[in-house]
C-alpha positions as CSV (number, residue, x, y, z in Angstrom):
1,X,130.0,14.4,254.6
2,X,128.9,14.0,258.5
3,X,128.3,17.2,259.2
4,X,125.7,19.7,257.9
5,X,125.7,24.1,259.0
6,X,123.9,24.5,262.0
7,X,124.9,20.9,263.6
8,X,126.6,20.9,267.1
9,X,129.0,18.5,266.8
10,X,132.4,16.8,269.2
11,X,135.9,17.6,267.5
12,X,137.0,13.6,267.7
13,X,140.8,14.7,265.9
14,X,142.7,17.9,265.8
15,X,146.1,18.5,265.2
16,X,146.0,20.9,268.3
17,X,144.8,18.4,271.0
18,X,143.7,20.8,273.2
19,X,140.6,20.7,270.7
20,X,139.6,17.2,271.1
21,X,136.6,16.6,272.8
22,X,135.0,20.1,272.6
23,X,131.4,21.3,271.0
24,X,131.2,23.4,268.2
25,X,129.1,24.6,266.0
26,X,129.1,24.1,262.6
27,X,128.9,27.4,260.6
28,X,129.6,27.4,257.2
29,X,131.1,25.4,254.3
30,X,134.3,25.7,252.7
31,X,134.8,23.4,250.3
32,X,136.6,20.4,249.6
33,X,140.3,20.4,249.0
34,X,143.1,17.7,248.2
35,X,146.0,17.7,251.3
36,X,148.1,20.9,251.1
37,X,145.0,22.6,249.4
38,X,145.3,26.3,250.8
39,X,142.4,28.8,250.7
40,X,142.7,32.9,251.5
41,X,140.7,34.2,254.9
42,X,141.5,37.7,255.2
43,X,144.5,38.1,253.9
44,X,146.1,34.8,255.9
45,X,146.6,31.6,253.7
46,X,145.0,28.4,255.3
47,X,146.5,24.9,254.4
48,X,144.3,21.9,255.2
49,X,146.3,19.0,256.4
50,X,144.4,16.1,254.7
51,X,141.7,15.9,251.5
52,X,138.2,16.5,252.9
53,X,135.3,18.8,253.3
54,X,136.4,21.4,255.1
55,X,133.6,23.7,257.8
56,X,134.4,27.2,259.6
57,X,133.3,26.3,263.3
58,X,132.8,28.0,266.4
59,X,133.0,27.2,269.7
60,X,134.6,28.3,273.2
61,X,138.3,27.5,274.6
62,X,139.3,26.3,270.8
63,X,143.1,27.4,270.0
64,X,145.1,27.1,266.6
65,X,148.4,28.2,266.3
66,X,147.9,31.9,267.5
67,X,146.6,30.9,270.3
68,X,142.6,31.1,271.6
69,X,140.4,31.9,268.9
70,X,136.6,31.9,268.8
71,X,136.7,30.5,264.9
72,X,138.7,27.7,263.5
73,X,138.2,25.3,260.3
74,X,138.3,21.9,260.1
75,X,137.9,18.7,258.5
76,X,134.3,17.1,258.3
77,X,135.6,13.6,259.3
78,X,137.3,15.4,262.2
79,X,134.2,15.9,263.5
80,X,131.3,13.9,265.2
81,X,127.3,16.1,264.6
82,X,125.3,15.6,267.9
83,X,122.0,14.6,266.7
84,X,119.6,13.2,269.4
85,X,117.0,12.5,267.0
86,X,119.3,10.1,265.1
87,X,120.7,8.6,267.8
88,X,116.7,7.4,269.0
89,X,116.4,6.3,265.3
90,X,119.5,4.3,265.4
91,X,118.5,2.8,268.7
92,X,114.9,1.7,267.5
93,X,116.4,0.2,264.6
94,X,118.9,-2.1,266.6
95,X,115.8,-2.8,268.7
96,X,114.7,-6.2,268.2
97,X,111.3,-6.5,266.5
98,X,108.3,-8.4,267.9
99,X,108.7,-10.9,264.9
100,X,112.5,-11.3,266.2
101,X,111.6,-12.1,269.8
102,X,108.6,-14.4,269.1
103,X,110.9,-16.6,266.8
């Protein structure tokens, strides 16, 4: 999985494309399913498009298909976490080392 609860992260793919591109947050975890899987929230049957991990996230100006909604679920690799400490460590990493440039 990319994502862990409590990461802010991009929605990269939606099947509502109004989505794309906003910042959640992840809440909670709810499980993984095969596509077609369906879980119950409240009465209402969900059916997850495609096998993943599936997250309840939050966020403003997200939509599904009854329109706005402060809450939606979605598919871990449908998202992208915003972690600015692992982005540093990423860079440092593809830094070149003082070994490299003395070679």
């Amino acid at each position: 999985m990319k994502c862990e609860k409590g990461d802010l992260a991009k929605i990269v793919f939606s099947l509502n494309k109004n989505n794309i591109g906003k910042i959640v947050l992840v809440e909670k975890y709810i499980g993984k399913f095969n596509a077609g899987g369906k879980f119950d929230f409240r009465g209402i049957t969900c059916v997850v498009p495609i096998a993943d991990h599936y997250w309840w996230i939050s966020g403003e100006g997200l939509s599904n298909m009854f329109g706005d909604t402060p809450k939606a679920y979605i598919a871990d690799s449908w998202l992208e976490p915003l972690r600015p400490d692992a982005d540093k460590i990423k860079q440092k990493e593809l830094a070149p080392s003082e070994t490299d440039v003395a070679a």
